[in-house]
Structure formats: C-alpha cells, structure tokens
Amino acid sequence: MRYSGWKVITQGLLGNKGWTPAWRDPAPKAEYDAIIIGGGGHGLSTAYYLAKNHGLRNIAVLEKGYLGGGNVGRNTTIVRANYFLKGNSEFYSHSLKLWEGLEAELNYNVMHSQRGLINLFHSDGQRDAFARRGNMMINQGDDAILLDREGVREHLPYLDFEQTRFPIYGGLLHPRGGSARHDAVAWGYARGADRLGVDLIQNCEVTGIDVEGGKVVGVQTSRGAIKAKKVGIVVAGRSSQVAAMAGMRLPIESHILQAFVTEGLKPVIHHVVSFGMGHFYISQSDKGGLVFGGDLDFYASYAARGNLPMVEHVMEAGMTLMPMIGRAKVLRSWGGIMDMSPDGSPIIDKTHIDGLYLDCGWNYGGFKAVPASGWCMAHLMATDTPHEVARRFRLDRFRTGHLLDEEGTGSQHNLH
Amino acid sequence: MRILGKGQIDRNRPISFRFDGKTYQGYQGDTVASALLANDVRLMGRSFKYHRPRGVLTAGSEEPNALLEVIGATNQTPNVRATMQEVFEGLNTQSQNRFPSLAFDALGVNDVFSRFLSAGFYYKTFMWPRAFWEKLYEPMIRRAAGLGRLSGKHDEGHYEKAYAFCDLLVIGSGPAGLAAALTAARAGADVILAEEDRELGGRLLADEPELDGAPARDWVATVEAELRGLPNVRVMTRTTVTGAYDNGTFGALERVGLHTPARADLPRECFWRIVAKRAVLAAGALERPIAFPMNDRPGIMMAGAVRSYLNRWGVTAGKRVTVFANNDGARQTARQLMAAGVEVAAILDSREDASAIEDCPVYLGARVTDTSGRLGLRAISGSHVGGDFQIETDCLAMSGGWNPTVHLTCHLNGRPRWNADIAAFVPSEGAVPGLSVAGAANGDFTTHGCLAAGQAAAIAALAEIGVTAAAVPLPRAEGVPYAIQPLWLVEGKGRAWLDFANDVTTKDVKLSAQEGFTSVEHMKRYTTQGMAPDQGKSSNVAALAVLADATGRGIPETGTTTYRPPFTPVSIASMGAGGRAEGFAPQRFTTSDQASRDRHAPMIEAGLWYRPSYFPKPGEKTWRESCDREVNMVRSAVGVSDVSTLGKIDIQGKDAARFLDLVYTNTFSTLPVSRVRYGLMLREDGLVLDDGTTARLGENHYLMTTTTAAAGLVMRHLDFIHQTHCADWDLRLISVTESWAQFAVAGPKARALLNAVLDAPLGDFPFMACGETQVGGVKGRLFRISFSGEEGYEVAVPSRYGESLFRDLVAKAEAMGGGPYGMEALNVLRIEKGFITHAEIHGRTTAFDIGMEKMVSAKKDCIGKAMAARPGMVGEEREQLVGLKLSQETKAFGGAHLFTQGEAVGREASQGYVTSVCWSPMFGAMLAMGFLKNGRARHGEKIRIVDHLRDLDLIAEVCDPVFHDPKGEKLRA
Amino acid sequence: MRLTCPLCGPRDRREFYYYGSEDYLQRPGPDAGPEAWDDHLHLRDNIAGEVRDLWYHETGCSQWLIVTRNTVTHEILSTELVADRKKKGVRA
Ligand SMILES: Cc1cc2nc3c(=O)[nH]c(=O)nc-3n(C[C@H](O)[C@H](O)[C@H](O)COP(=O)(O)OP(=O)(O)OC[C@H]3O[C@@H](n4cnc5c(N)ncnc54)[C@H](O)[C@@H]3O)c2cc1C
Ligand SMILES: [Zn+2]
C-alpha cells in the first residue's frame, strides 16, 4: 500500500479501516540465499539494498526481539557528515546523500530534518582542529561554515556567552546536518524490504552459526535451523556474541551510552548543538522534547541502562552551556549497547569464513550511517568486494595499523 | 466547591494566587488543583494533539491533564502539575498549549480533523514536495506540538545536590512505609523515610480509614512525631525517589523551595543521591481510568482522587457526582461524599454480581457509553442490564482498579509479573538487589495487610545487614479483600482515551495492531502511548490490555513496556546543580595568577589551568602587538614565563632508571646525575602520548615533566605500567605538580637575570644541566632547558614562594629590558624553533611522523614499540611533520589543507594539513607547521594551502620545521 | 554504582577510571608478533556476564584494581589490587 496525504484523508473518511500491515509476519523458510542477523537499522537497510540494488529476493532478516528495538530506536537521531579522515569522509557523505532521498525512496516520512548542526569550540587550538574538519568536509563536497563567537550568537542567542570556564570562541556549522525520527527509519526500511519480498522474522534469536569446510551454511535459531548461502552479522552491541558463534574474537567492547528526553516544550532549540568540552549535545524533537546526551558511562556493559555520575555530568554540561534549559524536566532516560571499536570507526568486511560478513563497530554514530551501511554491506555481500566508499573499514586494520581514529584517543575502546 | 468541616487545609490562612490572570482564593495546604476545584474551576489544560479541553484527573504526580506554567519574577517553569504545586501568596500560574485562551483554543480544530490524525499518520504524509518538510510542514508541526514554554532566559535559580547514606531507605509513607520506618527506627537503624507528598500518610490521608477506632490521621501524627524525634531517622517530605541505580544507589528529588515565594536561603530543589544498604519500596498504587467513549471531559476524574479532594482539602469536585467502577474500592467515594452531604447521582458498577445496596441508585453490569459537556461534564449516557439511561452529572468518579507502583523495581531491567487476582502487574522479587516491596506497591490493598507487610519487610531487610528489629505494636485496621473484575474499555461510537496527555485512544491502539505494530514496544512507539509527561502511569496497563485483545493474546504474553528513570520528571537544573558557569569544571590557578592579572593579562584556559595569553603594555592595541614585543624581548633580552602547569612526576627507587627506559622510547638509565634529557613517550598502540624533559636529580631520583594537557593521563599511564608490569620493582611515583612553582627564564640575558635573583651566582651550568639552587634563602631547583630556542633556564621553588619569586623575576627582568611573556609569545617562539605541542602530537601521530623515529631505541623494549612497527604506521603514505614558509605576509590559519600544485582540490588529493601558524617577527613572515604526505622528502617544494572556510588559497615552501637556529648554538650559548 | 577499593573501602563510581578488560595485563614480549599484540590491545571476548576488568582508583589511592563484575546485572563480585598479583607472583 502506497502512503500519501491523499491516502490519509480517504482512509480517515473510511474510519481508517483499510490500512494494511506495514510488513508481513512470515514463518522462517528452510533456506535463504542470504540471511541478515539483526533487525536494527543496519540489518534492515542491508536487506533492503540487497533486494533493491542487487536483485536478491530470497532474503531473511532474523531479529531476536522486535524490529528496531535495539540502538536504532534508542539513539539521539543526529544525522551528519562532518568527518575529517579519508575513509570516514566519503562514507558519511554518501550516507547523507541517501538520507536526502530517503522519504521518496521508502515512501515513508522519516522526518529527516536538516536544521543545521553546530559544533562549538573553546580555544584557538580547537578552532583549528574544527577548521581542519570543515575543510575536509568541503574537500569531500559537503558543506561547512566556520562561525566566530558573534556568528554563534546569531544562531544560538540563548547560550551562556558570559560563561568563562570554557568560553565560546565559535562553532563549525554543518548546514545539512540535522536529525531524523529514529523509529521511522527502521520501520521505513522494514516496510520497504518487506515490499521487495524480504522475510522479516521477529522473535527469532540466532544461537549458532553453521560452518562447514570454512564456508557458512546456515544458522541455528530459537525458531529452528535455517540454511543460508550467505550470512551477514549486523547486530551492533551484540556483535561479539554472535561472532563468537563462528569462533571469532572481535576488536569490539560493548559499552553503555545513555540519552535523555524532557517533557514536551514549545520550540526553543532550532539546531543540533554539540558542546565538545562538556561532551554534551542537544536538539529538540518535533514533538517538543529536548533530546540530549553525553559520553559513555565508560564501563563495559550489556545492561542497556546507566548510572547517575554520567547523568549528572550531562546535566551539568547543559547548565553551563545553556542555562535556559534548567527548568525543563527530564522525562525519561535510557541506554543502548554500543559496539565500540579501537579507533572509533566501523567495520564492514568479509571474515575468514567464506560467505560470512560483518558490519559492526558503529560506536555511538551508527544512526546516520544506516543508509550507507546497508548500501555498502549489501554491495559486499552481493559482490564479495568492498564498496568504494567503505573500503577502508577493514577488519584487519588494527593489526596493520591503518587506523581511522578521529578522536585521536588510541586503541582503548571506550575513548571514542 | 468547599465542604464545611472537611479537609486538612488551614482555614485561618487564606491565600490568594493567580491562574490565567484571575485571582483566586485558597488556603494554606491547598494545591493549585484543589484550590481551583474549590473555586469551581474545572478546565485546567489542553491536550497535546487534539487540544481537547481537560480538567484535573488525579490528585498526585501522575497527573496527565492539569499541567501549568508557573510564572516567577524572573523566569517561568513549564509543565507544573497543578496537583503538586502548593499554593502560596502571590503564586502566579497560567494554562499552556493553547492560543489565544484556554476556553477558546484555535488549535482545537485538530479535534475536528482527528480522524485524519490517527496513530502514525505523519509517517505516511508530508513527503512531497521534499523541500516543504523543513520549510513548511515541520515548523507547523513543531509549533503545534510541545506543551509549556521555556522563557529562553538563563535559569538563575538556586539548586543543590547532596549525598545521603542510610541503613534502610523507606520509599513512601502510607501504612506500609510508616510501619517499616517505625520498626527500623526503633531498632536503632539509620533510616531515611522519603515521601513525595508534603505530608506523611499516603492513602491514610486520602481515604481516612480508622485505625484503632480513631481517624488514621491521629496514628500518622503520633508516628511522625516519634520518627522526627529520633536522631537515627531522617524524614524527607516533598521528596520523590526518582530512580534506582546500581549497588544501592537511589536518586531523589526534594522540592525544597517550590511551595513558598522565592527565598534566598532555600534552593528551589535539591537532587539527592541516597546510598542505602537496604530499601523498602512502599510507594502504594495508582488508580487507573476506564476507556469509555468520550471519557476525557473536565469533571471526569479518578474515584480515589475525588476522595482525596474531599478528605484532604475539603473539596467536592462536583455538585452531583456519579461513580463508575469495576471494583469495591470506589464505593467508598460515593459513601464518603454522601456522608459529607454531596449528592451522588448513581453508582455504575460494571460487575453484575456486586452489591446493589447503597444510599444512592446502583446500576449493576453498567457502562458509561457517552458523555456531554464541551468545557466540562454535564451528563453521561449509560447502559446496564435494564437498558440505556442518562444522568445529569458534573463529576464522574471512575475506577478501573489499581496498579501497584512498580516503577522503581523496573529501573534495573526488572520485569513485573501479572497477577490475575488483582488484574494488575506486581513487582518481581529481587528486581532491584537490596530492595523489597511492601503494601499496595506489592499488590496488597488492605490497610491491615500494608501495615503488617511494611513491618515484615523492615525486619527482614535489617536482618540481612545484621540488625535485629523487633515487631512494634501496630494499630488495628480493616482487612476487607479487594474485589475487582477487569474492565478496560467500553466499546462505542465516540473516542475512548487511554493516554489523556498524548491523546491516544483505543482506536489508535487497535490501528497499530491492524498495521502490524503488534509488539507492545511497537505499539508504544507508533501511538506514543505512555510517552507523555505522566509516562503512561495510569494508562499503560489498559493500553496493553486493549492491544492484547486486538491481537488475541493474553496480557502476560503481551508484556509491558519498560519503566525507566526518572519516576517523575526531574529538572535539568537540579541534576545539573553546581554546573553553571565556572562550576562545570575545577579551576586551577598558578601562583603567579594574581600577578598576571595585575598586569591585565587576558587569562585563557589550558588543561583546567588559567594561563596568561599576553601582557599588554600601554599603547598596544592588539594582541599581536604585545605578542610581537614579547617575542622580540625574549630573543633580544630576557623573558619570564610561568611553566608550573606542566606536569611534574617525582620518580624514585633503585629501579627508577629501568622504569624510565620502559616508558620512554629513548634511554634514561644512561643519563648522568644532574642532567636533563628530552623524552618521547608512546601509548602501547605505538602513537605518541606525550613528550617532555626528565631530570636525574640523584642516582635513584628522577623528576619527569609532562605537557600541561597530558599530566593526569601520564600519571595514570605510569601507575598502570608500574602496578601491572613491575609492581615488584623498587619504585615510587608521585605527582608533585602543585608542589612546585616553576618559571622559565629565557633569552640572551637569562643568566644575568638569574644571577640577580639566585643567592649565589651561577657557575658552570651547561645546556641540559640541572641541580639544586637557593633563592632568597629558599631551596629550589634549577634546570637549563629551553622551549624558546634561546639560552633558557627553569627555576623552581616550593609553591608558597612562587608568587614572590615571579614578581621579583619580572621586576628585575624589566630593569634589563625584558619582562613577562604569555602563551601567545610562547607559541611563536616554539614554532620558530620547530618544537611540537599537542597541535602536532594530537593522538594520531607516530614518532616516525614527527621525525623522531631515531629516538626509539633499537637496544631495548619500550611501551608502544611493537605496535609502532605496524606497516600502516610507517612509510611514504604517512603524513610527516614539515615547516611551511609562506612567501608573503598573509593571513593563514591552522586547519587548512595542503595540495600539490596543479592538482584538483578534493578529498583524496589532500596531502596533509596545517597544525600551527604564527607571525614571526624575527623572519618577518608567517611560519607554519603541518603534516604533509611523505613530507621529509619534499623540502623545497612549493605547496598549495587551501582553506575553504577562511577563503584562502596560498603557496608555501616546504622546509624543515626548525626555522630558528637549527644547529642549536643559542641554546648552548 | 559503587566499588569497594581494597584499600579505601566502598566508594562511588565517580572516584574510579575504567580502562578495559584484564587482557591488558598480559603484555606480549617485544617479538611476540602482530597477532599477539592485536589480541592484547584490540580483540576482546566482550562477555555478557561475568568479566574481570581494570579500574583505577584515580581520586583515591591511585591503585589499579581488577574488578570481577557482571556486565548484564552490574553486580560487583570482587575487587583486588593489580599490584598484589605481581608481588605475589614474585614471592611464589
Ligand atoms: C543513546 C544513544 C544515542 C545515539 N545517538 C546517535 C546519534 O545521534 N547519531 C548517530 O548517528 N548514532 C547514534 N547512536 C548510535 C546508533 O544508534 C547505532 O550505532 C546504530 O543504531 C547501530 O546499528 P543498528 O541500528 O543496526 O543497531 P541495533 O538497532 O542495535 O540493531 C541490532 C539488532 O540485532 C539484534 N540482535 C542481536 N543479537 C541477535 C541475535 N543473536 N539474533 C538475532 N538478532 C540479534 C538486536 O536485537 C537488534 O535489534 C546512538 C546510540 C545510542 C544508544
Ligand atoms: Zn583506593
């Protein structure tokens, strides 16, 4: 069923009785050409592009819970392409272009809103580091504008400019940066994949990966064994566990990242604002809640919930940067399990097992990557060669030293 | 309407307050909701999506409808629950999410179009044309959405945070909580009793049962008096426990000053972190509505809330009340109203077999099928076995049963259990380690049962931590079991609301099931059920019951969504208390701070320290003028600069030398005593961690310096290497950064200046020498090192002498044509000399990149050596440190990219980037440092510098990064 | 979240710095080869359940601790000093 404003009106007049399920609820078949483990953003987009770009039809996504129940539905929805290292730069640029056509592509309003992202800086040194980034963005063909203090004030008059602890020197504006509605992205890809014949199988946990003679032949699941010629592991925070089923040890440590939303408020924050000194970032959702977050809790965890020290740190950062939000009340806090890699950049690569592919290491930046990750993972799975814009996301780069460390914090997983 | 003789408000203390510009009268003890009801104001808010007129539904923090803005003298607070805001003289409130007025809201048209605004409609439309989303649709949606307003002004309010510790935290002060607290208190345990309300008592206040044959209030007062009198008990009212966290930590919000006019001595709120060895959750239960058609009109309220208003505030919410319920409890509402002289039109009991004997008409097997009254309830339609009927009524008290307040037990991922007997979820045991649940929160709905359970929970909890508590005498109370027959919704023509705040109706939930959003989490996200300010406290269970029904599953299989902290919303300002302005991070000041400020030096932040940027002289108009002068001063005479912020680590022991050989790439065991050596330190992953000089003060005594930024990092790193790899070595490390004030004295007249301050003239003291010295009778240390390229020394004295030494040095320097210099000059001096800082060693550079691979000793292992040899870490592909000489005086900045001349500008074509730039007065040119692909082989090449952001496109000559005195003759002079 | 430092007693999580898995304790020899080093620094079992990881009592006694913890429940099972391990080893 195609969605449109007209459909909303006609269905409304008919009592909304005619809406059909967004996706089927199929039982798993005995065998697929390709299986994607993980029904998060990346898994769903991989399946979608496998079908759409590469013509595969006999595909299943196996999701242990419900579609979009992992990080894709828990993130703070920032979509940006402001990286400065070759490897990341072209990949996120590609992703942003896909975002810009996503509503039309999926016939689903994912509410991609390019309201502009501002990264603040607080010293000459930071300004130069952001300038390096902004120049790379333009080298890549994207957009960036360096704002001085007064330029920032024009956009964000409510910041505390008198604050002298980390005075605001200026900011890097990424006009095409912004946000999107996270659930809608998962649902849009799910619906799109389903329409192309992909079987989306929920409540189906993969418990084993079957390998014969160095080649993958299928998976064991909570709903029985399923054969497959190709298997993609796309399970974000659970990557290590699933890879272990194939005897692999990954360069990943899983950490908790919390996020927060306030009660609904009339619009006050019109950009995405990022305050590096305080590890704080914020935007306001279309529903009116301030959506914000900060750093990891910093200890390895699968609990998908955090503790007060980081909660309070985030709130303190908010108060020092923009004290006007003080009276907004935090409605809900939550956490996601982040697949942290040793250089903060992702992995989209083959494994030592034939037909087994890996897409992980998204740290806390994988939401914006959803379109391109699926695009490139699908390319890899279909053609056995890395996609041009993802060719630097190699699994062996930590051993060989071809790192993509934007933060410069080194091999410690939780520092990215 | 106020009822004479009822309620616990202080009728001798009338209070006037404002709501939407009108002044109303209430009494001390009133909430805004109770006072407005007393004034017959039923319309208090507008709903989120359809802008439906709404009145107060509850009497507690779970209120979904009556949300207000409180207008203070300087700022305003949005989304305040009228049920929680106590009135005080001068309180000014206004309704929100309406335009132009509460009674007439233009966006009320949404209600007319509601059929087009069903669950998730926005995912299906607003897609075309693409550009309209940001320009038209989204702004329109944003303006319509949201509830209250922030003013946009800084919150200047005073907030606090605090820690508390106890043996037993009791959450809630109803019968269970009071019994638990009293039992623990008498056993001598450290007790904290936290109660959200302003008074202790919980439902004992609202329901007014009898205890020992007397009003429950009497017993509450006696227990409260005892608890408050005990030194081992802290009673915290107006305190909501908002979150359960790991290892016995709880968050709690105390509303300290929100119930009075602003007072300088009271914070608005205080956020507590309570560390409890054990906790008892006695948070009671929340009543749930029934989803019958048009159940959202002002005047339709929870039956328990109607009782609360009657008994606590002496207010009847209507003149002619009707009760609609599926359980026995709500009968009390009718009885108590009648006893107070309020007319009860009828009781509609959905159960067919319930008792029909009351002092008012009782309809059994009854349903409310419709309601009327635009801005307030006027009449209801009902049906029962005998047929349909109509009742004129201005207040409908409804009860769909009670949900135990399980929320805190879910904060650590605990899942509540379905209990069919009470048709509600109850906490799973052990969901929060160390926390047990008692009373109504555990599904026990009798007063007698709550008292006993509270006591038992306290005794058991204390036993676990070795405290023996005895049973205390508890009052006699009723023990009639709770009887309920589930009724979640009444089918009918009109819309039936589940989530009042977010305007989620039973149709939305059914539609979500119809569209395949059948998991409870999908339903929540698709319909936004439970995501409003009340977090679905009263509606979630009914919503999932409707979903269960629509999908043909049972409630237990359908499951619940997860409750997450906070239990009730908490202001950012309270959890962020102390963070404002300078409070956000510690400030570190050098001993020369005042002296620098006396000279009007602008201070800039560096690794939490403040350091002078430059020292302006009269007549200097720009920082550049001052900086140029200071650079020239150092090159031609002498300059003084405070370098105390550099990290200093004292390393002693027989194995100190061996340790340094392990942590530095180069060798320190061969360093003679009284000599200093530059050292390079890698992370274990082979990238440069830090650099600095280390002095050998004695055979087994070294003093390491680190950069300012990396001081903490290096200390941690050294402790790690020591304790993991060589804990058995004879070695001690300690940071002495704060113990010493250290000043750089640099320039051709440096020695002369030192001789003017040191107690004895400097003898033979070659480059890289170090030793003890004496200044004004004080023992200090002297190092001959230089970060400027000039003859340089650093003199250190214990911190308490720092300021006077700085002032003395500066005064004497000025007499020689020198003076102090700041960070700007320091930066120019080091660029001219090709010294690196964290602009160059930014965590992605190797020893190879910065041209120091020869410093990685081939003769020994060191931290980072193995990983530095990875193929990706060396070779022509790497960007290497170079100098860049710009041909003209032009603007140039760090962050520009380098391109080979004649090649197109683009990502892959980028050859590197500029890290540091300065105007060099000595060379009369802009000098820069940067990283260039295979740069060491490209000295002499003219390279293009492109800075899109600053609109610059320049040519520079690649050269060695050491511009000034490449042979180092000046250093050694 | 609270940890019990063997030297300082029970303390708030804020006093501690987290580093990572105890794998960091097994430093390979200088010539162990790239696989061994990759293993040491990057590859992780990353268990959902009981783990041993390294924390530094940074604003306390400056001791590094091995903490046995459950990454699913956040239960802290035990804490010991890293330094003791080496010292004991030497004595043995
Ligand atoms: C608080 C927070 C804020 C964030 N903010 C941003 C942001 O602003 N911008 C941004 O770009 N990124 C952000 N991220 C990161 C982003 O959300 C993730 O990187 C990204 O969603 C991960 O990819 P995914 O969507 O495929 O993961 P997920 O949605 O987690 O999908 C993985 C799926 O695999 C399933 N699975 C796991 N094991 C198995 C198994 N054995 N069998 C079957 N299925 C299995 C899981 O149930 C899950 O559904 C944030 C993350 C969090 C938690
Ligand atoms: Zn300690």
PDB file of C-alpha atoms and ligand atoms in Angstrom, chain C residues 4-9 11 15-16 56-63 65 81, ligand 2:
ATOM      1  CA  THR C   4      34.874  -1.423  47.061  1.00  0.00           C
ATOM      2  CA  CYS C   5      38.519  -0.486  46.870  1.00  0.00           C
ATOM      3  CA  PRO C   6      40.607  -3.000  48.838  1.00  0.00           C
ATOM      4  CA  LEU C   7      42.463  -0.088  50.397  1.00  0.00           C
ATOM      5  CA  CYS C   8      39.819   2.626  50.728  1.00  0.00           C
ATOM      6  CA  GLY C   9      36.554   0.750  51.180  1.00  0.00           C
ATOM      7  CA  ARG C  11      33.372   4.322  47.112  1.00  0.00           C
ATOM      8  CA  GLU C  15      36.273   8.119  42.014  1.00  0.00           C
ATOM      9  CA  PHE C  16      37.290   5.472  39.526  1.00  0.00           C
ATOM     10  CA  TYR C  56      41.940   2.880  38.613  1.00  0.00           C
ATOM     11  CA  HIS C  57      41.137   4.498  41.926  1.00  0.00           C
ATOM     12  CA  GLU C  58      42.103   7.804  40.447  1.00  0.00           C
ATOM     13  CA  THR C  59      40.787  10.206  43.065  1.00  0.00           C
ATOM     14  CA  GLY C  60      41.554   7.794  45.877  1.00  0.00           C
ATOM     15  CA  CYS C  61      44.676   5.761  46.416  1.00  0.00           C
ATOM     16  CA  SER C  62      45.946   5.636  42.797  1.00  0.00           C
ATOM     17  CA  GLN C  63      45.784   1.872  42.796  1.00  0.00           C
ATOM     18  CA  LEU C  65      42.142  -2.779  40.603  1.00  0.00           C
ATOM     19  CA  LEU C  81      44.765  -4.857  43.670  1.00  0.00           C
TER      20      LEU C  81
HETATM   21 ZN    ZN D   2      41.529   3.148  46.847  1.00  0.00          ZN
END
